[in-house]
Amino acid sequence: MPGVSHALFNAARQYIPGGVNSPVRACAAVGAEPLFVERGLGSRIICADGENLVDFVLSWGPLILGHAHPAVTRAIREAADRGSSFGAPCRDEVELAKAMVDALPGLEMVRMVNSGTEAAMSALRLARACTGKTKFIKFDGCYHGHADPFLAGAGSGVATLSIPGTPGVPAAAVADTVLCPYNDLESVTNAFSAHSGNLAAVIVEPAAGNMGLVLPEQGFLEGLRELCTRHGALLIFDEVITGFRLAYAGAQGRFGIDPDLAVFGKIIGGGLPVGAYGGKAEYMRHIAPQGQVYQAGTLSGNPLAMAAGLAALRVLRDSDYAALEQKVEDFCKELAAIFKNRAIDVRINRMASMFSIFFTPRPVRDFADAKTADTDRYARFFLYMRERGFFLAPSAFETAMASFAHSDEDFLSFLKAAAAFAG
Ligand code: HOZ
């Protein structure tokens, strides 16, 4: 790994743990060093060493419009000229909240925070307060940020680095976390029986994007909805990745499921740090100062982030999600055929503009399946593709993302390189 990125990484390691501010981007799982990015434009990033890469990571999801979309950067510049933070409400907070409530069928009220982690932990607190119960179900391989109760069976970097239990998370903090396999309604039914009367919530990524992409099977989300209603637990959709990605109406719109609460981040910030949680007014009105459930933040509803998110949603409202989906579907079919023709075992899971390449012969419907994937082959693929101008997630347990900025040529050239890799 020559040059500037390597030197920056060496310097970074002196001052920042592991040289990075979030573990997965260290690229250790694929035997690489992190790339230091100088700038992004459309579907591409340009790195400190001059590498010009077609980006299928897109900041892990926020950049569905591509890098530096002019409407978003203009909104940020204009907002910055008006001031970067007030610690008091601003107009764009109201506009963004309204845009979200208008777009997402299950959302009646929303509270802005600063990250998906913050949103998930706040939604869980609210669910516990509203139900008076403490336990909750999460799914093995799903990731809801790094708040203590969610660091059990977590996906994303925890899966990538095979960290079984995070030191510093007391056993008591995960004692109320009930783990079930994704897509396994029977185990959820059993968990409701085993913890009868004690389950406050089921939290789920409606399409799981942190163990690679794993799609909900027919009836799974419907079953969760039904079980939660029957047992007086709240259904929380973690839409940090899927919100405004699977559809403008999110996963809840795409699947036609009405969660009680939902958690957002990524796209709603247009590339700036944002999270949000929301849902039915009957629950949201318990949040302080309207109610007693305390949650606060100096930078919540930050004017730059609100302006960026609002600008992004305004563009997305009129964007052709179906056309993007068709492009990605065609691309994934061709990619699967390339590997199949060379007798390479691969499963490509896809939905909307998200896809995952699992080098495994078996269908991937839960975390156990995802873990059968050949991570060494994925690492070789990552390195090969990076050398040919493509940036994929540096982990077999993350999801690739495409954007409205990706061109036909971006997809075609990727297919050509993948064919050369397959041999
Ligand atoms: N949720 C993101 C990955 N799936 C976070 C990225 C990170 O951990 O840096």
Coordinates of C-alpha atoms and ligand atoms in Angstrom, one line a residue:
M1 CA 0.0 0.0 0.0
P2 CA 2.2 2.8 -1.2
G3 CA 2.1 6.5 -0.8
V4 CA 0.0 9.1 0.9
S5 CA -2.8 6.9 2.3
H6 CA -0.2 4.7 3.9
A7 CA 1.6 7.7 5.5
L8 CA -1.7 9.2 6.7
F9 CA -2.7 5.8 8.2
N10 CA 0.7 5.6 10.0
A11 CA 0.1 9.1 11.4
A12 CA -3.5 8.3 12.3
R13 CA -2.5 5.2 14.3
Q14 CA -0.6 7.4 16.6
Y15 CA -3.5 9.6 17.5
I16 CA -6.7 7.6 16.7
P17 CA -7.3 4.0 17.9
G18 CA -6.6 1.7 15.0
G19 CA -6.1 4.8 12.9
V20 CA -9.8 5.0 12.1
N21 CA -12.9 6.5 13.7
S22 CA -15.1 3.5 12.9
P23 CA -13.7 0.0 12.8
V24 CA -15.0 -1.4 9.5
R25 CA -13.3 1.2 7.4
A26 CA -9.9 0.0 8.6
C27 CA -10.2 -2.6 5.8
A28 CA -8.4 -5.1 8.0
A29 CA -10.9 -7.9 7.2
V30 CA -9.9 -7.7 3.5
G31 CA -6.2 -7.5 4.2
A32 CA -5.9 -3.9 3.1
E33 CA -5.3 -0.5 4.7
P34 CA -7.9 2.2 4.8
L35 CA -8.2 4.6 1.8
F36 CA -8.1 8.2 2.7
V37 CA -10.5 10.1 0.6
E38 CA -9.8 13.5 -0.8
R39 CA -13.1 14.1 -2.5
G40 CA -16.2 12.5 -3.9
L41 CA -18.2 13.4 -7.0
G42 CA -21.2 11.5 -8.3
S43 CA -20.5 7.8 -8.2
R44 CA -16.8 8.3 -7.6
I45 CA -14.3 9.0 -4.9
I46 CA -10.8 10.2 -5.4
C47 CA -8.3 9.1 -2.8
A48 CA -5.1 10.7 -1.4
D49 CA -3.0 8.5 -3.7
G50 CA -5.0 9.6 -6.7
E51 CA -7.0 6.4 -6.9
N52 CA -10.3 7.2 -8.7
L53 CA -12.9 4.6 -7.6
V54 CA -16.5 3.9 -8.5
D55 CA -18.0 3.8 -5.0
F56 CA -20.4 1.1 -4.0
V57 CA -20.1 2.0 -0.3
L58 CA -21.5 5.5 -0.5
S59 CA -20.6 6.4 3.1
W60 CA -22.4 3.2 4.1
G61 CA -25.7 4.3 2.6
P62 CA -26.5 8.0 3.0
L63 CA -25.4 9.0 -0.5
I64 CA -28.2 7.6 -2.7
L65 CA -27.8 10.8 -4.8
G66 CA -24.1 10.2 -5.1
H67 CA -21.3 12.4 -3.8
A68 CA -21.6 16.2 -3.6
H69 CA -25.0 16.4 -5.3
P70 CA -25.3 20.1 -6.2
A71 CA -28.7 20.6 -4.5
V72 CA -27.3 19.1 -1.3
T73 CA -24.0 21.0 -1.2
R74 CA -25.8 24.3 -2.1
A75 CA -28.2 23.8 0.8
I76 CA -25.3 23.1 3.2
R77 CA -23.4 26.2 2.0
E78 CA -26.4 28.4 2.3
A79 CA -27.2 27.0 5.8
A80 CA -23.6 27.5 6.9
D81 CA -23.7 31.1 5.9
R82 CA -26.7 31.5 8.3
G83 CA -24.8 29.9 11.2
S84 CA -23.8 26.3 12.1
S85 CA -25.7 25.7 15.3
F86 CA -28.2 27.5 17.5
G87 CA -29.2 25.1 20.2
A88 CA -32.7 26.4 19.4
P89 CA -35.2 25.3 16.8
C90 CA -34.9 26.3 13.2
R91 CA -37.4 26.2 10.3
D92 CA -35.7 23.3 8.5
E93 CA -36.3 20.9 11.4
V94 CA -40.0 21.4 11.0
E95 CA -39.7 21.0 7.2
L96 CA -37.7 17.8 7.4
A97 CA -40.0 16.3 10.1
K98 CA -43.0 17.1 7.8
A99 CA -41.3 15.6 4.8
M100 CA -40.6 12.4 6.7
V101 CA -44.1 12.2 8.1
D102 CA -45.5 12.8 4.6
A103 CA -43.3 10.2 3.0
L104 CA -43.4 7.3 5.6
P105 CA -46.9 5.8 6.1
G106 CA -46.3 4.6 9.7
L107 CA -44.8 7.9 10.9
E108 CA -46.9 10.5 12.8
M109 CA -44.2 12.3 14.8
V110 CA -40.5 12.3 14.7
R111 CA -37.6 13.4 17.0
M112 CA -34.2 14.3 15.4
V113 CA -31.0 13.1 17.0
N114 CA -27.4 12.8 15.7
S115 CA -26.9 9.2 14.8
G116 CA -28.6 5.9 14.2
T117 CA -27.1 4.6 17.4
E118 CA -28.7 7.4 19.4
A119 CA -32.0 6.9 17.6
A120 CA -32.1 3.2 18.3
M121 CA -31.3 3.5 22.0
S122 CA -33.9 6.3 22.4
A123 CA -36.6 4.2 20.6
L124 CA -35.9 1.3 22.9
R125 CA -36.1 3.5 26.0
L126 CA -39.5 4.9 24.7
A127 CA -40.8 1.4 24.0
R128 CA -39.8 0.3 27.5
A129 CA -41.5 3.3 29.0
C130 CA -44.7 2.9 27.0
T131 CA -45.1 -0.8 27.8
G132 CA -43.7 -0.9 31.3
K133 CA -41.6 -3.9 30.2
T134 CA -37.9 -4.4 29.8
K135 CA -36.9 -7.3 27.6
F136 CA -36.8 -7.0 23.8
I137 CA -36.1 -9.2 20.8
K138 CA -33.4 -8.5 18.3
F139 CA -32.2 -10.6 15.5
D140 CA -28.8 -12.3 15.2
G141 CA -26.7 -10.4 12.7
C142 CA -28.8 -7.3 12.8
Y143 CA -27.1 -4.1 13.9
H144 CA -28.7 -1.2 15.6
G145 CA -25.7 0.9 16.5
H146 CA -23.4 0.4 19.4
A147 CA -25.5 1.2 22.5
D148 CA -24.9 -1.5 25.1
P149 CA -28.2 -3.4 24.9
F150 CA -27.8 -4.0 21.1
L151 CA -24.3 -5.4 21.3
A152 CA -25.4 -9.0 21.4
G153 CA -25.3 -11.0 18.2
A154 CA -24.6 -7.8 16.4
G155 CA -23.7 -7.5 12.7
S156 CA -21.7 -4.9 10.9
G157 CA -18.2 -4.3 12.4
V158 CA -18.9 -6.6 15.3
A159 CA -19.5 -9.5 12.8
T160 CA -16.6 -8.4 10.6
L161 CA -14.1 -8.4 13.5
S162 CA -15.7 -11.5 15.1
I163 CA -16.0 -9.7 18.4
P164 CA -18.1 -12.1 20.6
G165 CA -19.0 -9.8 23.4
T166 CA -17.7 -6.2 23.8
P167 CA -15.6 -5.7 26.9
G168 CA -17.2 -2.8 28.8
V169 CA -20.8 -4.0 28.1
P170 CA -21.9 -5.4 31.5
A171 CA -23.8 -8.7 31.4
A172 CA -26.7 -6.8 32.9
A173 CA -26.9 -4.5 29.9
V174 CA -27.6 -7.4 27.5
A175 CA -29.5 -9.5 30.0
D176 CA -32.8 -8.2 28.6
T177 CA -31.8 -8.7 25.0
V178 CA -33.5 -11.8 23.5
L179 CA -31.8 -13.1 20.4
C180 CA -33.7 -14.8 17.6
P181 CA -32.5 -15.9 14.1
Y182 CA -33.6 -13.6 11.3
N183 CA -36.6 -14.9 9.3
D184 CA -37.5 -17.4 12.0
L185 CA -41.0 -16.7 13.2
E186 CA -41.2 -19.8 15.2
S187 CA -38.3 -18.8 17.4
V188 CA -40.0 -15.4 17.9
T189 CA -43.2 -17.1 18.8
N190 CA -41.3 -19.3 21.3
A191 CA -39.5 -16.2 22.7
F192 CA -42.9 -14.5 23.3
S193 CA -44.0 -17.6 25.2
A194 CA -40.8 -17.9 27.2
H195 CA -40.8 -14.3 28.2
S196 CA -44.5 -13.9 28.5
G197 CA -45.5 -10.4 29.6
N198 CA -42.0 -9.1 29.7
L199 CA -41.2 -8.1 26.1
A200 CA -41.4 -4.4 25.4
A201 CA -40.4 -4.5 21.7
V202 CA -39.1 -6.4 18.7
I203 CA -36.5 -4.4 16.8
V204 CA -35.7 -5.5 13.3
E205 CA -34.0 -4.3 10.2
P206 CA -36.9 -4.8 7.7
A207 CA -34.3 -5.8 5.2
A208 CA -31.1 -6.7 7.1
G209 CA -28.1 -4.8 5.8
N210 CA -25.5 -5.5 8.4
M211 CA -24.7 -9.2 7.8
G212 CA -24.5 -8.5 4.2
L213 CA -28.0 -8.0 2.7
V214 CA -30.6 -10.5 4.0
L215 CA -34.1 -10.1 2.8
P216 CA -37.2 -10.8 4.8
E217 CA -39.1 -13.8 3.6
Q218 CA -42.8 -13.7 2.8
G219 CA -44.8 -13.5 6.0
F220 CA -41.8 -12.7 8.4
L221 CA -42.5 -9.0 8.9
E222 CA -46.3 -9.6 8.9
G223 CA -45.8 -12.3 11.5
L224 CA -43.7 -9.9 13.7
R225 CA -46.4 -7.3 13.4
E226 CA -49.1 -9.8 14.4
L227 CA -47.1 -11.2 17.4
C228 CA -46.3 -7.7 18.7
T229 CA -49.9 -6.6 18.5
R230 CA -51.0 -9.9 20.2
H231 CA -48.5 -9.6 23.1
G232 CA -48.6 -5.8 23.6
A233 CA -45.0 -5.2 22.5
L234 CA -44.0 -2.5 20.1
L235 CA -42.6 -3.3 16.7
I236 CA -39.6 -1.1 15.9
F237 CA -38.3 -1.0 12.4
D238 CA -34.7 0.0 12.1
E239 CA -34.8 2.0 8.9
V240 CA -31.4 3.6 9.2
I241 CA -30.3 1.9 6.0
T242 CA -33.7 1.1 4.4
G243 CA -35.4 4.5 4.9
F244 CA -35.6 6.3 1.6
R245 CA -33.4 3.6 0.1
L246 CA -35.9 0.7 -0.5
A247 CA -38.4 3.2 -1.6
Y248 CA -39.2 6.9 -0.9
A249 CA -41.8 5.4 1.5
G250 CA -39.1 3.3 3.2
A251 CA -39.4 -0.4 4.0
Q252 CA -42.6 0.3 5.8
G253 CA -44.1 1.6 2.6
R254 CA -42.5 -1.0 0.4
F255 CA -43.7 -3.9 2.5
G256 CA -46.9 -2.4 3.7
I257 CA -46.2 -3.0 7.3
D258 CA -47.1 -0.5 10.0
P259 CA -44.5 -0.4 12.7
D260 CA -45.2 1.3 16.0
L261 CA -41.8 3.1 16.0
A262 CA -39.0 3.4 13.5
V263 CA -35.4 4.5 13.5
F264 CA -33.7 6.5 10.8
G265 CA -30.3 8.0 9.9
K266 CA -28.1 8.0 6.8
I267 CA -30.2 9.3 3.8
I268 CA -32.2 11.7 5.9
G269 CA -29.0 13.6 6.7
G270 CA -28.0 14.0 3.1
G271 CA -24.4 12.9 4.1
L272 CA -24.3 14.9 7.4
P273 CA -24.5 13.3 10.8
V274 CA -28.2 12.7 11.6
G275 CA -30.5 10.2 13.2
A276 CA -34.2 10.3 14.0
Y277 CA -36.8 8.1 15.7
G278 CA -40.5 8.4 15.2
G279 CA -43.8 6.6 15.0
K280 CA -47.2 6.8 16.4
A281 CA -48.2 9.9 18.2
E282 CA -49.6 7.9 21.1
Y283 CA -46.1 6.8 21.9
M284 CA -44.1 9.8 20.7
R285 CA -46.0 12.2 23.0
H286 CA -44.3 10.5 26.0
I287 CA -41.0 12.1 25.0
A288 CA -39.9 15.1 27.1
P289 CA -40.9 17.8 27.2
Q290 CA -44.4 16.6 26.1
G291 CA -44.0 13.6 28.3
Q292 CA -41.6 12.1 30.9
V293 CA -39.2 10.0 28.8
Y294 CA -36.0 12.0 28.8
Q295 CA -33.9 12.4 25.7
A296 CA -31.9 15.5 24.6
G297 CA -29.0 16.7 22.4
T298 CA -27.1 19.9 22.0
L299 CA -26.7 19.4 18.2
S300 CA -30.1 17.7 17.6
G301 CA -31.8 19.3 14.6
N302 CA -28.6 20.9 13.6
P303 CA -29.3 23.5 10.9
L304 CA -26.7 22.2 8.4
A305 CA -27.8 18.6 8.8
M306 CA -31.5 19.5 8.5
A307 CA -30.8 21.6 5.4
A308 CA -28.8 18.8 3.8
G309 CA -31.4 16.1 4.6
L310 CA -34.3 18.3 3.4
A311 CA -32.5 19.0 0.1
A312 CA -31.8 15.3 -0.4
L313 CA -35.5 14.4 0.3
R314 CA -36.7 17.0 -2.1
V315 CA -34.6 15.6 -4.9
L316 CA -35.6 12.0 -4.0
R317 CA -39.3 12.7 -3.9
D318 CA -39.1 13.1 -7.7
S319 CA -36.5 10.5 -8.4
D320 CA -37.2 7.3 -10.3
Y321 CA -36.6 4.6 -7.8
A322 CA -38.0 2.0 -10.1
A323 CA -35.5 2.8 -12.9
L324 CA -32.6 2.6 -10.4
E325 CA -33.9 -0.7 -9.1
Q326 CA -34.2 -2.1 -12.6
K327 CA -30.6 -1.2 -13.4
V328 CA -29.3 -2.8 -10.2
E329 CA -31.5 -5.9 -10.8
D330 CA -30.1 -6.4 -14.3
F331 CA -26.6 -5.8 -13.1
C332 CA -26.9 -8.4 -10.3
K333 CA -28.4 -11.0 -12.7
E334 CA -25.4 -10.6 -15.0
L335 CA -23.0 -10.7 -12.1
A336 CA -24.5 -13.9 -10.8
A337 CA -24.3 -15.4 -14.3
I338 CA -20.6 -14.5 -14.6
F339 CA -19.8 -16.4 -11.4
K340 CA -22.2 -19.3 -12.2
N341 CA -20.6 -19.8 -15.6
R342 CA -17.2 -20.2 -14.0
A343 CA -18.7 -22.6 -11.4
I344 CA -18.0 -20.2 -8.5
D345 CA -20.6 -20.6 -5.8
V346 CA -22.2 -17.3 -5.2
R347 CA -25.5 -16.0 -3.9
I348 CA -26.4 -12.4 -4.6
N349 CA -29.1 -10.9 -2.4
R350 CA -30.6 -7.8 -3.8
M351 CA -33.4 -5.3 -3.1
A352 CA -33.9 -1.9 -4.6
S353 CA -30.4 -0.4 -5.0
M354 CA -28.8 -2.7 -2.3
F355 CA -27.0 -5.9 -3.0
S356 CA -24.6 -8.4 -1.4
I357 CA -22.3 -10.9 -2.9
F358 CA -22.0 -14.0 -0.7
F359 CA -19.5 -16.6 -2.0
T360 CA -21.5 -19.6 -0.7
P361 CA -23.5 -22.3 -2.3
R362 CA -26.5 -21.9 0.0
P363 CA -29.3 -19.4 0.1
V364 CA -28.6 -16.7 2.6
R365 CA -31.7 -16.1 4.8
D366 CA -30.1 -15.5 8.2
F367 CA -26.7 -14.8 9.9
A368 CA -25.8 -18.5 10.1
D369 CA -26.1 -18.7 6.3
A370 CA -24.2 -15.5 5.9
K371 CA -21.3 -16.9 7.9
T372 CA -20.9 -19.8 5.5
A373 CA -19.7 -17.4 2.9
D374 CA -16.0 -17.6 1.9
T375 CA -14.6 -14.4 3.4
D376 CA -11.2 -15.1 1.9
R377 CA -12.6 -15.1 -1.6
Y378 CA -14.5 -12.0 -0.8
A379 CA -11.3 -10.3 0.4
R380 CA -9.6 -11.4 -2.9
F381 CA -12.5 -10.0 -4.8
F382 CA -12.4 -6.7 -2.9
L383 CA -8.7 -6.2 -3.6
Y384 CA -8.9 -7.2 -7.2
M385 CA -11.8 -4.8 -7.8
R386 CA -10.2 -2.0 -5.9
E387 CA -7.1 -2.3 -8.2
R388 CA -9.4 -2.0 -11.2
G389 CA -11.2 1.1 -9.9
F390 CA -14.1 -0.1 -7.7
F391 CA -14.7 0.4 -4.0
L392 CA -16.8 -2.3 -2.3
A393 CA -17.5 -2.6 1.4
P394 CA -14.3 -3.9 3.0
S395 CA -16.2 -6.7 4.7
A396 CA -18.3 -9.6 3.6
F397 CA -20.9 -8.6 6.2
E398 CA -21.8 -5.3 4.8
T399 CA -24.1 -4.3 1.9
A400 CA -23.2 -2.8 -1.4
M401 CA -25.1 0.3 -2.4
A402 CA -25.7 2.0 -5.7
S403 CA -26.9 5.5 -6.3
F404 CA -28.8 7.6 -8.8
A405 CA -25.4 8.9 -9.9
H406 CA -24.1 5.5 -11.0
S407 CA -23.9 5.3 -14.8
D408 CA -24.5 2.4 -17.1
E409 CA -20.7 2.5 -17.8
D410 CA -20.1 2.1 -14.0
F411 CA -22.1 -1.1 -13.9
L412 CA -20.7 -2.4 -17.2
S413 CA -17.1 -1.9 -16.3
F414 CA -17.7 -3.6 -13.0
L415 CA -19.1 -6.6 -14.8
K416 CA -16.1 -6.8 -17.1
A417 CA -13.7 -6.6 -14.1
A418 CA -15.7 -9.2 -12.2
A419 CA -15.6 -11.5 -15.2
A420 CA -11.8 -11.2 -15.3
F421 CA -11.6 -12.0 -11.6
A422 CA -13.8 -15.1 -12.2
G423 CA -11.3 -16.2 -14.8
Ligands
HOZ1 N1 -24.1 0.9 9.9 C1 -22.9 1.1 9.1 C2 -22.4 -0.2 8.6 N2 -23.3 -1.1 8.2 C3 -21.9 1.8 10.0 C4 -20.6 1.9 9.3 C5 -19.5 1.8 10.3 O1 -19.6 1.0 11.2 O2 -18.6 2.6 10.2

